Structures are given as C-alpha cells and as structure tokens.
C-alpha cells in the first residue's frame, strides 16, 4: 500500500524531470478493454494469484511468479496491476527472454509503465539483447504516444503542480499555522473540488498514472473538508475501476470512513502505538476471516500478514507524533 508521500514522490520526480511540461516520454493511458466484473469468488481467486505471484517474486522463484501473474493477464485485477509487464519481467528473469518479448508487444503494457523505463529495466536485459527488441521498443513508443495524444496533458501538469504545492504547504503548516498559509492551503483544495465538479474523476485515461497518483496524494492528506473527501470517493466509486490503483481506492475509502467517525472497511489503516507495535483501527467486518476474504478480492494480504509487514518496515522506529485523529474536522 502506498502512502501519500510515496505517491507524491512519483509525481515530483516527473515534475522535476519535465518542468511540468508535456513530455512524450511520460506514460499515458486509456481505459483498456475491461473483462466482465468478477463475482466475489472469482475476485478472491484473482487476488490469491496476485499474492502468490508477489511471494514467488520475493523468493526469486521467477517461473512460479510468471505462471501466477500470467493467469491474471486478461482479468480486471491483472489489468489494474499491469500483469502482462510483470509476467514478462518474471519470464525474463527465469531465462525465457523470447516469451517475455512477445508479452511486451501487448498494447496494454504502456498503460501503466513509462516506456523509457522498460528500456533500462535490469530484469529485461536479456530481452533487450534479442534481435526483435528494437522493433518492439519502437512499437511501445508509438503506442505510448497514441495513448498520450488522448490525455489532457495540461490538466495532468496542473494536478502535479497542485500536489507539489499541497505537500509544501502541509510541511510549512506543521510548524507554522499562519492565516496566509491556511488560506493558500484551502484555496488549493478549492481548486481540486472545482476540478472534480467539472471533470468528474480524472482517471488514468485522462491524466495518466502519475497525474492520478498526484491527485490521490492531495486527497489522502486532507484534514477537515469532509465535503471534498466525500465528493472524490463518490466519483471513484462511479468510475471504471481501471481508472485508478485499487490499493489507492481501498485506502482512501478507509481514511474517509474513519474521518467520518465510522469503522474502516478494508483494514488498511493502523496506528503506530509504540516501537514495533501497530494497532488496526476498528473495522466493519465481524471477524478476521471475513475481513481477509474481502481484502483478498483486491489483492491485499491477510491483515495479520500486513501488520507484520508494517512492523518489519518500521523495525525499531518510534511513533512520529500523535496518531491520526479521525472524526475531527480540524484544519492544519
């Protein structure tokens, strides 16, 4: 699960690299042809395959990773996670470069992946050594340009600039709550609200994965402004699921529910209470089993496994300040 700082780091990297100008090297996207929405059982099976692929990759069992991720290529969850590209990487690492090259020719590959990074991906070194790589790379570049031609690049760049401003203002407000800084912060959020009113949810098809992540970085960090959180979440719920990262959706849903004084739905929000101690905020599910089954539909690991991952990532770290105060309509 990505936090707002991680999301913003992606956007800031693009902003610094392009000067917030449209750049052909930036991956764009359009909604891929989406298979029928799976039922709960099918969604859980897809989620299990995703978790199996990730575990295999971590264990360097690249053949098993390719098999598990490959089973997702034509599924909704697989499209959301760019399964074709990940499968190609696993195949290449397993020594099956020719099969990897064929997968990279699929038209959805540039949807969530900046093509220039494919040309430098260490996992694909043996693929780039093949005679057919040069032509495949040209095809990827052409597809990327085709997708980008259908984007609103001005809106993407403006969202990135707004996300940069949001990050800077929240940093300043953490130590100096002046009236002028408060005004600038609220005006920036007002722009987001107006943009959502006019455009609806500006998904990956319209602003690309980086623009979409930049917008989520603003929304994830909001304090107060329940109206804006509700507006954004309602639009996400109505949008095609291919228009955003599913992990962003479940985390933003939980943050919004907790901020309203309700129980979270997916169990993605934990309080860092002490060194190596994390406590999950209350959830709607009546049992851990029911919660884990729901999480599985979105490719999320069991909640206890996720808790252990949080502990590992923050081993020995002290909690940084007070926990998030949910159900508090306060300003920064």
Short mmCIF file of C-alpha atoms in Angstrom, two decimals:
data_model
loop_
_atom_site.label_atom_id
_atom_site.label_comp_id
_atom_site.label_asym_id
_atom_site.label_seq_id
_atom_site.Cartn_x
_atom_site.Cartn_y
_atom_site.Cartn_z
CA UNK A 1 0.00 0.00 0.00
CA UNK A 2 1.40 3.38 -0.96
CA UNK A 3 1.21 6.33 1.38
CA UNK A 4 0.75 9.90 0.23
CA UNK A 5 4.47 10.70 0.41
CA UNK A 6 5.26 7.79 -1.91
CA UNK A 7 2.58 8.87 -4.35
CA UNK A 8 3.79 12.45 -4.32
CA UNK A 9 7.39 11.37 -4.79
CA UNK A 10 6.36 9.79 -8.09
CA UNK A 11 4.66 12.98 -9.21
CA UNK A 12 7.52 15.19 -8.05
CA UNK A 13 10.02 13.06 -9.96
CA UNK A 14 8.04 13.64 -13.13
CA UNK A 15 7.64 17.34 -12.40
CA UNK A 16 11.38 17.80 -11.91
CA UNK A 17 12.21 15.77 -15.00
CA UNK A 18 9.80 17.60 -17.30
CA UNK A 19 9.48 21.01 -15.70
CA UNK A 20 5.76 20.24 -15.50
CA UNK A 21 5.57 20.30 -19.29
CA UNK A 22 4.07 17.66 -21.51
CA UNK A 23 6.76 15.14 -22.43
CA UNK A 24 6.43 12.26 -24.90
CA UNK A 25 8.48 10.07 -22.56
CA UNK A 26 5.73 10.15 -19.96
CA UNK A 27 3.48 7.13 -20.00
CA UNK A 28 -0.11 7.91 -20.83
CA UNK A 29 -3.08 5.65 -20.90
CA UNK A 30 -6.59 4.96 -21.97
CA UNK A 31 -9.06 2.57 -20.49
CA UNK A 32 -8.24 -0.92 -21.67
CA UNK A 33 -11.00 -3.24 -22.77
CA UNK A 34 -12.14 -4.47 -19.39
CA UNK A 35 -13.38 -8.04 -18.87
CA UNK A 36 -16.67 -8.58 -17.11
CA UNK A 37 -16.67 -7.67 -13.43
CA UNK A 38 -15.87 -10.84 -11.46
CA UNK A 39 -18.06 -12.14 -8.66
CA UNK A 40 -16.65 -12.41 -5.14
CA UNK A 41 -15.33 -15.94 -5.65
CA UNK A 42 -13.62 -15.05 -8.92
CA UNK A 43 -12.19 -11.86 -7.41
CA UNK A 44 -10.76 -13.81 -4.47
CA UNK A 45 -9.15 -16.31 -6.85
CA UNK A 46 -7.56 -13.46 -8.77
CA UNK A 47 -6.38 -11.85 -5.55
CA UNK A 48 -4.86 -15.13 -4.41
CA UNK A 49 -2.98 -15.44 -7.71
CA UNK A 50 -1.62 -11.91 -7.31
CA UNK A 51 -0.38 -12.63 -3.79
CA UNK A 52 1.14 -15.91 -4.97
CA UNK A 53 2.99 -14.10 -7.75
CA UNK A 54 4.33 -11.46 -5.36
CA UNK A 55 5.51 -14.09 -2.88
CA UNK A 56 7.20 -16.07 -5.64
CA UNK A 57 8.98 -12.95 -6.89
CA UNK A 58 10.20 -12.14 -3.38
CA UNK A 59 11.53 -15.71 -3.12
CA UNK A 60 13.17 -15.37 -6.56
CA UNK A 61 11.04 -18.21 -7.91
CA UNK A 62 10.52 -16.39 -11.18
CA UNK A 63 8.97 -19.32 -13.00
CA UNK A 64 6.21 -19.58 -10.40
CA UNK A 65 5.81 -15.81 -10.48
CA UNK A 66 5.33 -15.86 -14.26
CA UNK A 67 2.78 -18.67 -14.02
CA UNK A 68 0.70 -16.99 -11.31
CA UNK A 69 0.85 -13.49 -12.77
CA UNK A 70 0.32 -14.81 -16.27
CA UNK A 71 -3.02 -16.25 -15.21
CA UNK A 72 -4.17 -12.68 -14.48
CA UNK A 73 -3.26 -11.04 -17.78
CA UNK A 74 -6.81 -10.90 -19.14
CA UNK A 75 -8.57 -10.26 -15.82
CA UNK A 76 -9.69 -6.93 -14.29
CA UNK A 77 -7.21 -7.21 -11.41
CA UNK A 78 -4.45 -8.15 -13.83
CA UNK A 79 -5.11 -5.09 -15.99
CA UNK A 80 -5.04 -2.88 -12.90
CA UNK A 81 -1.63 -4.29 -11.95
CA UNK A 82 -0.16 -4.44 -15.48
CA UNK A 83 0.11 -8.22 -15.27
CA UNK A 84 1.49 -8.55 -18.81
CA UNK A 85 4.52 -6.42 -17.97
CA UNK A 86 5.15 -8.12 -14.63
CA UNK A 87 4.83 -11.55 -16.24
CA UNK A 88 7.34 -10.51 -18.91
CA UNK A 89 9.80 -9.45 -16.21
CA UNK A 90 9.42 -12.77 -14.40
CA UNK A 91 9.83 -14.73 -17.62
CA UNK A 92 12.98 -12.79 -18.46
CA UNK A 93 14.43 -13.43 -15.01
CA UNK A 94 13.56 -17.12 -15.44
CA UNK A 95 15.60 -17.21 -18.65
CA UNK A 96 12.65 -17.20 -21.05
CA UNK A 97 13.50 -13.99 -22.91
CA UNK A 98 11.65 -14.86 -26.13
CA UNK A 99 8.35 -15.38 -24.31
CA UNK A 100 8.93 -12.17 -22.39
CA UNK A 101 9.45 -10.25 -25.63
CA UNK A 102 6.13 -11.48 -27.02
CA UNK A 103 4.29 -10.30 -23.91
CA UNK A 104 5.85 -6.85 -24.15
CA UNK A 105 4.13 -6.43 -27.52
CA UNK A 106 0.71 -6.40 -25.87
CA UNK A 107 -0.98 -3.00 -26.34
CA UNK A 108 -1.79 -2.51 -22.64
CA UNK A 109 1.84 -2.62 -21.48
CA UNK A 110 2.48 1.16 -21.84
CA UNK A 111 -0.72 1.94 -19.96
CA UNK A 112 0.90 1.95 -16.52
CA UNK A 113 4.58 1.80 -17.38
CA UNK A 114 6.77 4.62 -18.70
CA UNK A 115 8.27 3.13 -21.85
CA UNK A 116 11.71 4.67 -21.30
CA UNK A 117 11.96 2.74 -18.02
CA UNK A 118 11.34 -0.53 -19.87
CA UNK A 119 14.45 0.20 -21.91
CA UNK A 120 16.50 0.42 -18.71
CA UNK A 121 14.79 -2.28 -16.63
CA UNK A 122 17.57 -4.57 -15.38
CA UNK A 123 15.17 -7.52 -15.30
CA UNK A 124 14.78 -7.28 -19.08
CA UNK A 125 18.47 -7.15 -20.01
CA UNK A 126 18.34 -10.48 -21.86
CA UNK A 127 15.20 -9.36 -23.72
CA UNK A 128 16.91 -6.23 -25.00
CA UNK A 129 19.69 -8.43 -26.37
CA UNK A 130 17.26 -10.19 -28.72
CA UNK A 131 17.15 -9.22 -32.43
CA UNK A 132 13.47 -8.29 -32.18
CA UNK A 133 13.87 -5.83 -29.32
CA UNK A 134 14.48 -2.70 -31.43
CA UNK A 135 11.22 -3.14 -33.36
CA UNK A 136 9.29 -3.97 -30.19
CA UNK A 137 10.61 -0.86 -28.47
CA UNK A 138 9.51 1.30 -31.40
CA UNK A 139 6.05 -0.25 -31.16
CA UNK A 140 5.91 0.53 -27.44
CA UNK A 141 6.92 4.15 -28.07
CA UNK A 142 4.28 4.52 -30.77
CA UNK A 143 1.61 3.06 -28.51
CA UNK A 144 2.66 5.37 -25.68
CA UNK A 145 2.37 8.40 -27.95
CA UNK A 146 -1.05 7.23 -29.13
CA UNK A 147 -2.28 6.95 -25.55
CA UNK A 148 -0.79 10.30 -24.60
CA UNK A 149 -2.49 12.02 -27.53
CA UNK A 150 -5.84 11.26 -25.88
CA UNK A 151 -4.85 12.69 -22.50
CA UNK A 152 -5.43 16.16 -21.07
CA UNK A 153 -1.77 16.98 -20.55
CA UNK A 154 -2.47 20.49 -19.27
CA UNK A 155 -4.71 19.06 -16.55
CA UNK A 156 -2.14 16.41 -15.67
CA UNK A 157 0.58 19.01 -15.28
CA UNK A 158 -1.67 21.28 -13.22
CA UNK A 159 -2.56 18.42 -10.87
CA UNK A 160 1.14 17.68 -10.40
CA UNK A 161 1.84 21.33 -9.59
CA UNK A 162 -1.09 21.40 -7.17
CA UNK A 163 0.18 18.25 -5.47
CA UNK A 164 3.62 19.81 -5.12
CA UNK A 165 2.07 22.93 -3.57
CA UNK A 166 -0.09 20.80 -1.25
CA UNK A 167 2.98 18.96 0.02
CA UNK A 168 4.92 22.18 0.59
CA UNK A 169 2.03 23.89 2.38
CA UNK A 170 1.39 20.94 4.69
CA UNK A 171 5.06 20.88 5.62
CA UNK A 172 5.00 24.59 6.47
CA UNK A 173 1.71 24.35 8.36
CA UNK A 174 3.10 21.57 10.52
CA UNK A 175 5.36 24.13 12.19
CA UNK A 176 3.74 27.48 11.42
CA UNK A 177 -0.05 27.81 11.27
CA UNK A 178 -0.36 31.29 9.83
CA UNK A 179 -3.58 32.68 8.39
CA UNK A 180 -1.95 33.18 4.99
CA UNK A 181 -0.73 29.57 4.79
CA UNK A 182 -4.17 28.33 5.85
CA UNK A 183 -5.74 30.43 3.11
CA UNK A 184 -3.37 29.09 0.45
CA UNK A 185 -3.99 25.52 1.57
CA UNK A 186 -7.77 25.88 1.41
CA UNK A 187 -7.61 27.64 -1.96
CA UNK A 188 -5.62 24.73 -3.34
CA UNK A 189 -8.26 22.30 -2.09
CA UNK A 190 -10.97 24.53 -3.56
CA UNK A 191 -9.29 24.13 -6.95
CA UNK A 192 -9.38 20.34 -6.55
CA UNK A 193 -13.08 20.43 -5.64
CA UNK A 194 -13.91 22.62 -8.64
CA UNK A 195 -11.87 20.41 -10.96
CA UNK A 196 -13.73 17.31 -9.74
CA UNK A 197 -17.06 19.08 -10.25
CA UNK A 198 -16.16 19.98 -13.83
CA UNK A 199 -14.25 16.86 -14.89
CA UNK A 200 -15.54 14.05 -12.71
CA UNK A 201 -12.84 11.59 -11.66
CA UNK A 202 -9.77 12.38 -13.83
CA UNK A 203 -8.62 8.82 -14.20
CA UNK A 204 -5.59 7.19 -15.74
CA UNK A 205 -7.07 7.58 -19.22
CA UNK A 206 -7.21 11.36 -18.82
CA UNK A 207 -4.15 12.28 -16.74
CA UNK A 208 -2.04 9.12 -16.75
CA UNK A 209 -0.90 7.10 -13.74
CA UNK A 210 1.38 9.86 -12.44
CA UNK A 211 -1.31 12.53 -12.57
CA UNK A 212 -3.74 10.15 -10.91
CA UNK A 213 -1.25 9.38 -8.14
CA UNK A 214 -0.56 13.09 -7.63
CA UNK A 215 -4.27 13.74 -7.12
CA UNK A 216 -4.52 10.90 -4.61
CA UNK A 217 -1.57 12.36 -2.69
CA UNK A 218 -3.64 15.51 -2.12
CA UNK A 219 -6.79 13.64 -1.15
CA UNK A 220 -5.03 11.21 1.20
CA UNK A 221 -3.54 14.08 3.19
CA UNK A 222 -6.69 16.15 3.67
CA UNK A 223 -7.66 17.14 7.20
CA UNK A 224 -11.14 18.53 7.54
CA UNK A 225 -13.01 19.13 4.29
CA UNK A 226 -15.32 16.14 4.58
CA UNK A 227 -17.18 17.55 1.58
CA UNK A 228 -14.15 17.11 -0.65
CA UNK A 229 -13.37 13.61 0.61
CA UNK A 230 -16.97 12.53 0.01
CA UNK A 231 -17.06 14.15 -3.43
CA UNK A 232 -13.87 12.40 -4.53
CA UNK A 233 -14.82 9.00 -3.12
CA UNK A 234 -18.27 9.11 -4.73
CA UNK A 235 -16.66 9.82 -8.10
CA UNK A 236 -14.17 6.99 -7.67
CA UNK A 237 -16.99 4.58 -6.82
CA UNK A 238 -18.79 5.53 -10.05
CA UNK A 239 -15.69 5.42 -12.23
CA UNK A 240 -14.33 2.43 -14.14
CA UNK A 241 -12.05 0.56 -11.69
CA UNK A 242 -9.36 0.61 -14.37
CA UNK A 243 -9.08 4.38 -13.85
CA UNK A 244 -7.18 4.17 -10.55
CA UNK A 245 -4.95 1.92 -8.48
CA UNK A 246 -7.17 -0.45 -6.45
CA UNK A 247 -4.91 -0.06 -3.42
CA UNK A 248 -5.43 3.71 -3.56
CA UNK A 249 -9.18 3.17 -3.62
CA UNK A 250 -9.33 0.90 -0.58
CA UNK A 251 -7.01 3.11 1.45
CA UNK A 252 -8.89 6.30 0.58
CA UNK A 253 -12.18 4.55 1.41
CA UNK A 254 -10.86 3.60 4.84
CA UNK A 255 -9.47 7.07 5.54
CA UNK A 256 -12.79 8.66 4.58
CA UNK A 257 -14.85 6.30 6.75
CA UNK A 258 -12.59 6.76 9.77
CA UNK A 259 -12.59 10.53 9.31
CA UNK A 260 -16.40 10.39 9.46
CA UNK A 261 -16.23 8.57 12.78
CA UNK A 262 -17.15 5.23 11.20
CA UNK A 263 -15.35 1.90 11.06
CA UNK A 264 -12.98 1.29 8.17
CA UNK A 265 -13.90 -1.33 5.59
CA UNK A 266 -10.65 -2.88 4.38
CA UNK A 267 -8.37 -2.69 7.40
CA UNK A 268 -5.65 -0.63 5.73
CA UNK A 269 -5.20 2.00 8.46
CA UNK A 270 -3.15 1.19 11.56
CA UNK A 271 -1.97 3.34 14.45
CA UNK A 272 1.74 3.17 15.28
CA UNK A 273 1.37 2.98 19.06
CA UNK A 274 4.90 2.08 20.17
CA UNK A 275 8.16 0.63 18.90
CA UNK A 276 7.28 -2.44 16.78
CA UNK A 277 3.61 -2.11 17.74
CA UNK A 278 0.74 -1.34 15.37
CA UNK A 279 -2.96 -1.45 16.15
CA UNK A 280 -5.62 -1.61 13.46
CA UNK A 281 -8.38 0.98 13.67
CA UNK A 282 -11.89 -0.57 14.05
CA UNK A 283 -13.32 -2.37 11.01
CA UNK A 284 -16.81 -3.19 9.75
CA UNK A 285 -16.17 -6.93 9.39
CA UNK A 286 -17.29 -9.05 12.32
CA UNK A 287 -14.39 -11.49 12.00
CA UNK A 288 -10.80 -11.54 10.80
CA UNK A 289 -11.75 -14.27 8.33
CA UNK A 290 -14.44 -12.10 6.74
CA UNK A 291 -12.04 -9.16 6.56
CA UNK A 292 -9.33 -11.26 4.94
CA UNK A 293 -11.78 -12.57 2.33
CA UNK A 294 -12.77 -9.00 1.45
CA UNK A 295 -9.13 -7.90 1.27
CA UNK A 296 -8.32 -10.83 -0.99
CA UNK A 297 -10.73 -9.53 -3.64
CA UNK A 298 -8.45 -6.50 -4.00
CA UNK A 299 -5.20 -8.44 -3.92
CA UNK A 300 -4.42 -7.42 -0.33
CA UNK A 301 -2.68 -9.88 2.02
CA UNK A 302 -4.32 -11.15 5.23
CA UNK A 303 -4.48 -8.41 7.82
CA UNK A 304 -2.11 -10.14 10.25
CA UNK A 305 0.45 -10.58 7.48
CA UNK A 306 0.08 -6.92 6.60
CA UNK A 307 0.59 -5.96 10.24
CA UNK A 308 3.82 -7.94 10.35
CA UNK A 309 4.94 -6.19 7.17
CA UNK A 310 4.37 -2.82 8.85
CA UNK A 311 6.47 -3.95 11.80
CA UNK A 312 9.28 -5.12 9.51
CA UNK A 313 9.28 -1.88 7.53
CA UNK A 314 9.39 0.20 10.71
CA UNK A 315 11.60 -2.05 12.83
CA UNK A 316 12.89 -0.17 15.87
CA UNK A 317 11.26 3.11 14.83
CA UNK A 318 9.46 5.26 17.35
CA UNK A 319 5.99 6.63 16.53
CA UNK A 320 6.30 10.01 14.84
CA UNK A 321 3.97 12.32 16.75
CA UNK A 322 0.36 11.58 17.67
CA UNK A 323 -1.77 9.10 15.77
CA UNK A 324 -4.17 10.42 13.14
CA UNK A 325 -7.14 11.96 14.88
CA UNK A 326 -10.08 10.64 12.91
CA UNK A 327 -13.56 12.13 13.11
CA UNK A 328 -12.02 15.54 13.71
CA UNK A 329 -12.94 18.32 11.30
CA UNK A 330 -9.86 20.37 12.07
CA UNK A 331 -7.57 22.31 9.79
CA UNK A 332 -3.83 22.06 9.54
#
